[in-house]
Amino acid sequence: MRALVLDGTLRFVSDYPDPKPGTGECLVGVRKAGICRTDIELTRGYMDFRGIPGHEFVGEVLAGPPNLQRRRVVGEINCPCGRCRMCRRGLGRHCPNRTVLGIQGRDGAFAEFLVLPEDNLHPVPDSIPDAVAVFTEPLAAALEIPEQVRIEPDSGIAVLGDGKLGILVAQVLNRTGARVTIWGHHREKMAPLEPLGVETRVAGEEPVVPSGEYDLAVEATGSWDGFALARDLVRPRGTIVLKSTLAAGSEINLSTVVVNELTVVGSRCGPFAPALRLLERGEVRTDFLVDAEFPFSQWERAFERANAPGAGKILIDMQGAG
Amino acid sequence: MRALVLDGTLRFVSDYPDPKPGTGECLVGVRKAGICRTDIELTRGYMDFRGIPGHEFVGEVLAGPPNLQRRRVVGEINCPCGRCRMCRRGLGRHCPNRTVLGIQGRDGAFAEFLVLPEDNLHPVPDSIPDAVAVFTEPLAAALEIPEQVRIEPDSGIAVLGDGKLGILVAQVLNRTGARVTIWGHHREKMAPLEPLGVETRVAGEEPVVPSGEYDLAVEATGSWDGFALARDLVRPRGTIVLKSTLAAGSEINLSTVVVNELTVVGSRCGPFAPALRLLERGEVRTDFLVDAEFPFSQWERAFERANAPGAGKILIDMQGAG
């Protein structure tokens, strides 16, 4: 099959062996895949991944049980062992023996076909177009926040970062009734949130922020500077949620965390079922997040565009010729 | 009055002006004061404090309302304004306008007399000796952990650090029924915890620790190395409580916090009332924590001893001649 293979560098391979589903697994034909920030980090050495990257996708089951056969699906990316202590606690997404689609020990979605366990697949309602369904995975990551942290409806929330994830997080948290402010560098990216009642602020342009204004800050900037700003924005006993995975460490002073008794919560993958419900009901908007779509043959242009500062979501049509 | 004054260096002053209680405040004659790690940090520039340090004390009310007059008392160290948003939420310990006894904007306990608001003082039951009552403040700091974090009784807890605070934290958390292991460098300091059912481990001497063994780790080592160990010891979705306030920052990689979805909770001062209840019932032992007691006149020896690596609690008898 045709696939993008990461092996130090990312390259196109036309004769990669077709994947063979094992017991309880399905063969999925990939329809569309999205390029995530994590994919860019992988090409820079994050996780030391070798193989086919890609974990945001919508596809069609080509071989699987009758209830899934020919169904359009999205797929959870963590494949747990099902037997260890974490799995027995219902924390399969943290199984130490897990493989992760296109990230760890398992080929991913930048290919004609992929394989995932049947349990990972969620049928996509017909009313959700492919270009929306492909946002199920990042929307689930946004929904991980209320899964981990109780969101008080009368709280003030700062979302730092106007990338795709920040925009999804702002929409999810805005639905709770909380006062949500998003901070970013691109006024035009944040503008569609204003009619939804989200306050927008351009970082650097605003007057000095009163410190301790917010009960909760979500760091989704993808840089360590975001952590420092979050730490200054939240009130004592407030919470900072970290959504960025970064390869490199940084000089961070945690003494404010102690003195102000802050809670810092790392947050990663989330639940797919509520993400699909919100997308089906049209209650989270993704249309203005898509920057461009490329046919598979133009994958290099797609990655270049995704790598540009401030890029929106880049989709690849995996079946499209070109 | 006689007092230790910090003004770049710590020095003895025999004619410091007696403090004058304001409205709602009491004059307290200091009986005993304890030297805390924070006091040592203050002498090194932490908080940029100028004045009389000292915040662990037991004293006697010399001027105050009838119900407190001549009573032996301990005192909460944060003096809130009572009017701001934090105070109205019941978070006076985080009042941005607060003074803190011997730490911020208010003279402390290394003196013959101190002044605190009446609301800060707690009468000490007669059955608690002075040398035990002086542990009320650090025991309250240990009790802040279950005030912030739900302790599941079937959890595994690692307490890092066998200093005074670590020993108190281990005792407090051990009372929940959880499996508690304390990690330290001094076998003899931890030994008294073994009959209480606390497992003890000498750091470095043990075989390699299985990572992810613990649900909760409390960092009470006073060094950044403690954070790195805590991060390795806790399971995915586990919690790290930070009890050390350190002046300097350090290179810290938070990506494990994100990938393993850890929760990091800063924790500082705690509630006095339950600390006094536990001390009155003899349910937390402090006797083996006291290293030595010095008369006020030997304050230099007291600080030298407190500054030595692995020192236990050093008390100063503030009324004692010598």
XYZ file of C-alpha atoms in Angstrom:
644
model
C 0.000 0.000 0.000
C 0.946 3.653 -0.228
C 2.176 5.071 3.084
C 4.281 7.785 4.697
C 7.075 6.196 6.692
C 9.116 7.926 9.369
C 12.610 6.557 9.725
C 14.705 9.533 10.715
C 13.020 11.434 7.892
C 9.477 11.194 6.581
C 9.207 9.653 3.118
C 6.614 8.215 0.750
C 6.613 4.464 0.112
C 4.412 2.951 -2.598
C 4.845 -0.708 -1.690
C 4.568 -0.804 2.121
C 3.136 -4.205 3.168
C -0.638 -4.135 3.736
C -1.405 -4.480 7.480
C -2.970 -7.766 8.617
C -5.607 -7.531 11.366
C -5.018 -9.874 14.335
C -7.685 -11.399 16.575
C -10.252 -8.794 17.571
C -8.794 -6.266 15.145
C -10.296 -4.597 12.084
C -8.813 -3.513 8.783
C -9.732 0.088 8.079
C -9.434 1.958 4.789
C -8.319 5.469 5.673
C -10.491 8.172 4.054
C -9.053 11.362 5.535
C -6.266 12.015 8.032
C -5.376 15.198 9.887
C -1.865 16.449 10.640
C -1.468 17.099 14.356
C 1.203 19.101 16.160
C 2.330 15.790 17.641
C 3.068 14.477 14.115
C 5.383 17.428 13.559
C 7.051 16.712 16.920
C 7.459 13.044 15.908
C 9.377 14.056 12.788
C 11.692 15.957 15.154
C 12.381 12.887 17.256
C 9.609 12.962 19.849
C 8.904 9.456 21.189
C 11.663 8.146 18.912
C 8.900 6.729 16.695
C 9.685 4.618 13.610
C 6.903 3.604 11.240
C 3.787 5.214 9.781
C 2.691 8.268 11.796
C -0.838 9.733 11.847
C -3.540 9.311 14.489
C -6.376 11.668 13.485
C -8.470 9.892 10.853
C -11.828 8.841 9.562
C -12.036 5.595 7.643
C -14.173 2.675 6.558
C -14.071 -0.834 8.006
C -13.006 -3.234 5.247
C -12.645 -6.333 7.382
C -14.250 -6.741 10.799
C -17.316 -8.015 12.637
C -20.749 -7.677 10.947
C -21.820 -4.684 13.071
C -18.838 -2.676 11.848
C -18.495 -4.008 8.292
C -18.462 -1.141 5.722
C -19.165 1.349 8.532
C -17.497 4.724 8.537
C -15.466 4.917 11.751
C -13.109 6.963 13.861
C -10.714 5.233 16.234
C -9.277 5.676 19.705
C -5.537 5.672 19.403
C -4.422 3.861 22.582
C -4.455 0.064 22.294
C -4.216 -1.372 25.813
C -3.265 -4.917 26.815
C -6.516 -5.369 28.740
C -4.878 -7.402 31.501
C -2.583 -5.133 33.548
C -3.326 -3.152 36.688
C -4.054 0.056 34.758
C -6.432 -1.742 32.390
C -8.239 -3.411 35.299
C -8.790 0.056 36.805
C -10.391 1.246 33.580
C -7.305 3.300 32.713
C -6.483 1.546 29.445
C -5.308 4.837 27.944
C -2.431 4.564 30.451
C -1.690 0.854 29.985
C 2.120 0.541 30.261
C 2.040 -2.146 27.560
C -0.081 -0.112 25.148
C 0.659 0.671 21.563
C -0.514 4.023 20.255
C -1.679 4.524 16.671
C 1.048 6.314 14.741
C 2.880 7.314 17.925
C 4.176 4.231 19.699
C 4.671 0.689 18.415
C 1.813 0.747 15.891
C 1.573 2.041 12.333
C -0.792 4.958 11.918
C -3.139 6.730 9.556
C -0.925 8.274 6.862
C -1.487 5.203 4.703
C -4.192 3.583 2.606
C -5.025 1.119 5.386
C -4.597 0.784 9.121
C -5.452 -1.791 11.741
C -7.064 -1.125 15.118
C -8.798 -3.297 17.721
C -12.561 -3.509 17.216
C -13.024 -2.013 20.700
C -11.247 1.165 19.591
C -13.604 1.928 16.713
C -16.644 4.194 16.893
C -19.140 4.314 14.018
C -19.602 7.856 12.724
C -23.224 9.068 12.374
C -24.112 9.762 8.732
C -24.752 13.441 9.415
C -21.100 14.079 10.293
C -19.003 14.762 7.162
C -15.496 13.298 6.919
C -13.875 16.714 7.325
C -15.686 17.091 10.672
C -15.311 13.494 11.884
C -11.551 13.809 11.630
C -11.748 16.245 14.583
C -13.144 13.567 16.904
C -9.711 12.768 18.322
C -8.657 16.353 19.179
C -12.169 17.143 20.458
C -11.926 14.079 22.717
C -8.612 15.488 23.990
C -10.437 18.731 24.834
C -13.166 16.752 26.618
C -10.485 15.082 28.730
C -10.313 18.330 30.744
C -13.824 18.101 32.264
C -13.197 14.360 32.697
C -10.237 15.169 34.983
C -11.164 18.490 36.567
C -14.514 19.612 37.958
C -15.464 22.754 36.040
C -17.460 25.098 38.251
C -20.037 26.900 36.108
C -19.371 30.259 37.771
C -15.627 30.101 37.257
C -13.333 32.243 35.137
C -11.253 30.231 32.669
C -8.280 31.312 30.569
C -7.421 29.199 27.526
C -3.893 29.933 26.352
C -3.221 29.259 22.679
C -5.385 29.784 19.595
C -4.292 26.640 17.784
C -6.797 23.924 16.900
C -6.734 22.383 20.353
C -7.114 25.746 22.123
C -10.138 26.611 19.971
C -11.771 23.246 20.714
C -10.986 23.545 24.441
C -12.505 27.044 24.559
C -15.709 25.772 22.941
C -15.996 22.760 25.253
C -15.420 24.796 28.418
C -17.631 27.644 27.218
C -20.579 25.217 27.166
C -20.424 24.871 30.975
C -21.587 28.447 31.560
C -18.164 29.531 32.810
C -16.625 32.835 31.678
C -14.038 31.758 29.101
C -11.266 33.967 27.733
C -8.953 32.723 25.018
C -5.479 34.228 24.608
C -3.713 33.925 21.294
C -1.567 35.633 18.712
C -4.068 35.532 15.813
C -7.147 37.721 16.106
C -8.689 36.166 12.976
C -8.450 32.638 14.369
C -10.223 33.588 17.561
C -12.881 35.799 15.943
C -15.351 32.949 15.231
C -15.460 32.265 18.986
C -16.787 35.726 19.826
C -20.392 35.086 18.687
C -20.306 32.026 20.968
C -19.650 34.301 23.948
C -15.962 33.510 24.356
C -13.876 36.577 25.206
C -10.781 36.893 23.017
C -7.498 38.567 23.831
C -4.450 39.074 21.680
C -1.387 38.248 23.764
C 0.978 41.165 24.112
C -1.492 43.730 22.764
C -3.577 43.993 25.879
C -2.805 46.058 28.947
C -1.075 44.211 31.769
C -3.317 41.439 33.043
C -4.378 41.500 36.636
C -2.731 38.433 38.097
C -4.863 35.852 39.822
C -7.935 36.692 37.717
C -8.774 33.141 36.717
C -9.826 30.004 38.556
C -8.542 27.743 35.800
C -6.025 28.175 33.009
C -5.510 25.694 30.169
C -2.042 25.736 28.631
C -2.455 24.793 24.953
C 0.203 27.003 23.380
C 2.721 24.255 22.832
C 5.456 26.275 24.518
C 6.815 26.623 28.034
C 6.067 30.336 28.019
C 2.444 29.303 28.244
C 3.079 27.682 31.596
C 4.585 30.841 33.070
C 1.631 32.932 31.897
C -0.859 30.372 33.215
C 0.876 30.410 36.598
C 0.539 34.186 36.772
C -3.087 34.262 35.633
C -4.644 31.813 38.073
C -5.716 32.703 41.585
C -4.358 30.972 44.683
C -5.757 27.413 44.928
C -6.535 27.632 41.207
C -5.806 24.969 38.585
C -3.567 24.832 35.520
C -4.235 22.161 32.910
C -1.273 21.283 30.689
C -2.239 20.050 27.223
C 1.106 20.516 25.430
C 3.533 17.645 25.086
C 6.978 19.046 24.490
C 10.144 17.158 23.797
C 12.427 19.553 25.658
C 12.433 20.607 29.291
C 12.728 24.140 30.525
C 13.721 26.212 33.520
C 10.558 26.297 35.555
C 10.143 27.700 39.032
C 7.509 25.746 40.901
C 7.707 27.780 44.114
C 4.637 29.818 43.068
C 2.816 26.505 42.718
C 3.587 25.753 46.364
C 3.021 29.218 47.843
C -0.274 29.709 45.969
C -1.220 26.032 46.406
C -1.918 25.648 42.697
C -2.971 22.362 41.155
C -1.255 21.437 37.888
C -2.970 18.698 35.886
C -1.413 16.978 32.886
C -4.030 16.074 30.294
C -3.749 13.991 27.126
C -6.250 11.792 25.250
C -9.943 11.816 25.974
C -13.271 10.057 25.462
C -14.559 9.621 21.878
C -18.269 8.977 22.550
C -19.116 12.474 23.892
C -16.965 14.031 21.152
C -19.081 12.290 18.496
C -22.293 13.337 20.272
C -21.245 17.002 20.243
C -20.180 16.825 16.600
C -23.425 15.086 15.581
C -25.492 17.784 17.280
C -23.378 20.494 15.665
C -22.598 21.874 19.101
C -18.875 22.289 18.513
C -17.765 24.073 15.355
C -14.765 22.778 13.434
C -15.363 24.293 9.963
C -13.215 27.373 10.582
C -10.365 25.200 11.863
C -9.636 23.589 8.494
C -6.897 25.375 6.623
C -6.551 23.182 3.533
C -6.952 19.654 2.227
C -4.408 17.941 -0.018
C -4.514 14.681 -1.974
C -2.156 12.007 -0.665
C 0.223 12.588 -3.581
C 0.805 16.137 -2.311
C 1.743 15.022 1.226
C 4.948 17.077 1.181
C 3.053 20.296 0.544
C 0.597 19.277 3.256
C 3.350 18.876 5.865
C 5.045 22.110 4.781
C 1.789 23.968 5.226
C 1.085 22.292 8.589
C 4.552 23.274 9.749
C 4.056 26.975 8.969
C 3.540 29.231 12.010
C -0.130 29.704 12.777
C -1.331 27.024 10.350
C -4.855 25.681 10.741
C -5.740 22.017 10.436
C -4.315 20.382 7.325
C -6.193 17.337 6.053
C -4.957 14.696 3.669
C -7.387 12.822 1.419
C -5.809 9.380 1.630
C -7.865 7.836 -1.184
C -7.605 10.828 -3.495
C -5.407 10.512 -6.546
C -3.480 13.575 -7.634
C 12.656 43.478 74.257
C 15.252 40.888 73.238
C 14.851 39.736 69.640
C 16.651 38.202 66.667
C 16.512 40.607 63.752
C 17.155 39.710 60.131
C 18.538 42.556 58.078
C 20.799 40.897 55.564
C 22.283 38.938 58.446
C 20.618 37.593 61.571
C 21.663 39.367 64.770
C 20.639 39.677 68.402
C 19.128 42.972 69.581
C 18.517 43.604 73.271
C 16.453 46.768 72.959
C 14.016 46.079 70.083
C 10.788 48.069 70.662
C 8.051 46.027 72.359
C 5.237 45.292 69.875
C 1.917 47.105 70.460
C -1.256 45.120 69.737
C -3.748 46.881 67.447
C -7.546 46.468 67.464
C -8.455 42.795 67.655
C -4.864 41.798 68.322
C -3.246 40.175 71.329
C 0.159 40.545 72.922
C 1.759 37.135 73.368
C 4.779 36.288 75.496
C 6.739 33.699 73.523
C 7.624 30.591 75.568
C 9.297 28.352 72.999
C 9.981 28.761 69.297
C 11.081 26.194 66.740
C 13.552 26.769 63.917
C 11.988 25.796 60.599
C 13.667 25.105 57.270
C 11.902 28.239 56.017
C 13.767 30.310 58.634
C 17.054 29.066 57.235
C 15.854 29.931 53.714
C 14.864 33.418 54.929
C 18.400 34.043 56.148
C 19.493 33.196 52.586
C 17.211 35.778 51.058
C 13.955 33.880 50.560
C 10.960 36.292 50.508
C 13.401 39.183 50.998
C 12.178 39.376 54.595
C 13.400 42.068 56.976
C 12.474 41.964 60.668
C 12.105 39.278 63.336
C 11.755 35.775 61.820
C 10.172 32.774 63.530
C 6.686 31.319 63.068
C 6.593 28.081 65.065
C 5.870 28.995 68.677
C 3.914 28.415 71.822
C 3.255 31.415 74.048
C 1.055 32.988 76.651
C -1.472 35.765 76.073
C -0.373 38.800 78.093
C -2.918 41.269 76.727
C -6.136 40.225 74.990
C -9.828 39.456 75.509
C -10.909 37.744 78.775
C -11.339 34.301 77.164
C -7.702 34.288 76.075
C -6.100 36.211 78.949
C -3.161 34.229 80.478
C -3.985 31.291 78.199
C -1.226 29.243 76.636
C -1.669 29.560 72.858
C -0.338 28.635 69.446
C -1.003 30.918 66.505
C -1.852 30.656 62.807
C 0.747 32.594 60.903
C -1.279 34.132 58.042
C -3.014 37.390 58.976
C -5.616 38.107 56.266
C -7.362 41.414 55.565
C -10.795 39.839 55.973
C -12.342 41.892 53.167
C -10.884 40.782 49.823
C -12.197 38.195 47.370
C -9.950 35.440 48.755
C -11.016 36.191 52.343
C -14.707 36.180 51.352
C -14.187 32.720 49.848
C -12.768 31.452 53.132
C -9.260 31.408 51.687
C -7.717 33.877 54.130
C -4.445 31.936 54.079
C -4.173 33.176 50.470
C -5.269 36.784 51.090
C -3.116 38.898 48.747
C -2.971 41.603 51.440
C -1.934 39.232 54.208
C 1.013 39.549 56.514
C 2.685 36.350 57.643
C 4.259 35.956 61.079
C 8.014 36.125 60.753
C 7.874 35.663 56.975
C 6.152 38.617 55.354
C 5.431 42.089 56.746
C 5.069 41.035 60.374
C 7.606 40.433 63.137
C 7.792 36.843 64.297
C 8.491 34.571 67.210
C 12.254 34.817 67.833
C 11.601 37.521 70.423
C 10.248 37.905 73.925
C 6.879 39.104 72.618
C 4.833 38.959 69.461
C 1.484 40.275 68.325
C -1.167 38.314 66.417
C -4.875 38.862 65.718
C -7.114 37.247 68.321
C -8.688 35.134 65.534
C -5.321 33.522 64.838
C -4.798 32.188 68.354
C -5.745 28.708 69.545
C -5.655 27.835 73.270
C -3.450 24.817 73.926
C -4.988 22.036 76.065
C -3.122 21.635 79.374
C -2.100 18.073 78.546
C 0.081 19.209 75.636
C 3.576 20.211 76.818
C 5.266 23.257 75.269
C 7.785 21.107 73.374
C 4.876 19.306 71.700
C 2.636 22.343 71.144
C 5.374 24.006 69.128
C 4.767 21.328 66.460
C 1.190 22.512 65.882
C 2.186 24.661 62.903
C 4.169 22.007 60.990
C 1.559 19.357 61.847
C -1.113 21.689 60.435
C 1.004 21.942 57.273
C 0.961 18.136 57.053
C -2.822 18.148 57.548
C -3.144 20.532 54.610
C -2.552 17.520 52.335
C -5.817 15.697 53.156
C -7.533 19.108 53.109
C -6.518 19.511 49.435
C -6.368 15.948 48.127
C -8.773 13.092 48.725
C -6.727 10.279 50.259
C -8.102 6.917 49.220
C -7.648 4.452 52.089
C -6.490 1.665 49.786
C -3.841 3.777 48.080
C -0.069 3.467 48.092
C 1.701 6.640 49.236
C 5.374 7.577 49.024
C 6.614 10.321 51.346
C 9.949 11.662 50.122
C 12.142 13.188 52.797
C 12.786 12.193 56.405
C 12.959 15.713 57.789
C 10.496 16.929 60.404
C 7.771 17.654 57.872
C 8.189 14.322 56.088
C 7.904 12.439 59.388
C 4.729 14.351 60.325
C 3.241 13.853 56.841
C 3.941 10.101 56.992
C 2.163 9.855 60.354
C -0.863 11.854 59.187
C -1.298 9.878 55.974
C -0.611 6.551 57.690
C -3.701 7.139 59.851
C -5.961 6.849 56.770
C -5.271 3.137 56.332
C -3.216 3.733 53.191
C 0.078 1.910 52.634
C 2.702 4.547 53.421
C 6.389 4.290 52.544
C 8.829 6.995 53.618
C 12.054 7.516 51.663
C 14.954 9.219 53.365
C 18.685 9.278 53.902
C 18.685 8.625 57.660
C 17.611 5.168 58.795
C 17.636 6.243 62.456
C 15.222 9.115 61.842
C 12.715 6.883 60.136
C 13.025 3.957 62.557
C 10.403 5.268 65.041
C 7.827 5.133 62.230
C 8.225 1.386 61.707
C 6.230 0.318 64.794
C 3.437 2.560 63.459
C 3.293 0.454 60.296
C 5.058 2.909 57.999
C 7.448 1.205 55.595
C 10.883 2.876 55.509
C 13.370 2.958 52.673
C 16.840 4.421 52.563
C 17.216 6.292 49.291
C 20.022 4.933 47.131
C 20.468 1.747 49.168
C 17.441 -0.060 47.813
C 17.237 -1.943 44.555
C 15.807 0.011 41.625
C 12.254 1.037 42.383
C 9.506 -0.176 40.124
C 8.209 3.014 38.546
C 4.554 3.862 38.860
C 4.191 1.958 42.145
C 2.439 4.723 44.069
C -0.865 6.540 43.746
C 0.406 9.573 45.631
C 3.859 10.959 46.336
C 4.584 13.797 48.749
C 7.728 15.775 47.984
C 9.103 16.985 51.317
C 12.830 16.708 50.673
C 13.413 20.389 50.166
C 15.224 19.779 46.875
C 14.263 19.545 43.208
C 15.653 16.036 43.008
C 12.653 15.062 45.086
C 10.314 16.172 42.319
C 12.038 14.005 39.720
C 11.845 10.952 41.998
C 8.188 11.645 42.810
C 7.391 11.890 39.100
C 8.967 8.487 38.497
C 7.317 6.812 41.479
C 3.674 7.675 40.860
C 1.414 5.780 38.507
C -0.363 7.403 35.542
C -3.175 9.667 36.792
C -1.437 9.745 40.169
C -0.797 12.812 42.323
C 2.338 14.584 43.511
C 2.065 16.969 46.453
C 4.814 19.579 46.676
C 5.571 20.732 50.222
C 9.000 22.310 49.663
C 9.336 26.018 49.044
C 12.622 26.664 47.302
C 14.118 29.982 46.362
C 15.723 28.748 43.148
C 14.159 27.227 40.048
C 15.429 24.194 38.242
C 15.367 22.412 34.900
C 12.181 20.401 35.070
C 10.632 18.384 32.294
C 6.877 18.406 32.670
C 6.167 16.219 29.632
C 5.814 13.134 31.878
C 3.185 15.109 33.788
C 1.200 15.493 30.556
C 1.725 12.009 29.106
C 0.918 10.280 32.411
C -1.775 12.852 33.241
C -0.300 13.470 36.672
C -1.744 15.999 39.094
C 0.777 18.218 40.895
C -0.560 20.021 43.949
C 1.308 22.772 45.758
C 0.653 22.675 49.494
C 1.602 25.122 52.227
C -0.038 26.062 55.552
C -2.835 24.043 57.080
C -5.568 23.960 59.719
C -4.579 24.296 63.402
C -7.683 22.861 65.095
C -7.245 19.251 63.896
C -3.501 19.479 64.591
C -4.216 20.347 68.217
C -6.798 17.540 68.462
C -4.271 14.962 67.223
C -1.568 16.277 69.563
C -3.958 16.285 72.550
C -4.925 12.659 71.889
C -1.266 11.703 71.492
C -2.046 10.341 68.039
C 0.897 11.963 66.325
C 4.324 11.555 67.895
C 6.729 14.480 67.940
C 9.096 13.500 70.785
C 11.665 11.850 68.517
C 11.709 14.888 66.253
C 13.309 17.193 68.829
C 17.053 17.366 68.417
C 17.956 19.936 71.069
C 16.696 22.939 72.987
C 18.779 26.053 73.611
C 18.212 29.081 75.816
C 17.654 32.319 73.888
C 21.149 33.519 74.753
C 22.579 30.582 72.762
C 20.599 31.377 69.604
C 23.730 31.256 67.445
C 24.471 27.689 68.474
C 20.811 26.863 67.893
C 20.902 28.130 64.304
C 24.234 26.435 63.615
C 22.787 23.153 64.809
C 19.556 23.647 62.818
C 21.641 24.350 59.732
C 23.599 21.101 59.982
C 22.632 18.422 57.448
C 20.043 16.047 58.849
C 19.353 18.123 61.961
C 16.175 17.418 63.900
C 13.939 20.131 65.308
C 15.824 22.770 67.262
C 13.818 24.623 69.891
C 14.697 27.913 71.574
C 13.476 28.650 75.079
C 12.655 32.331 74.623
C 12.176 33.077 78.312
C 15.160 31.061 79.493
C 18.198 32.914 80.727
C 21.578 31.438 79.983
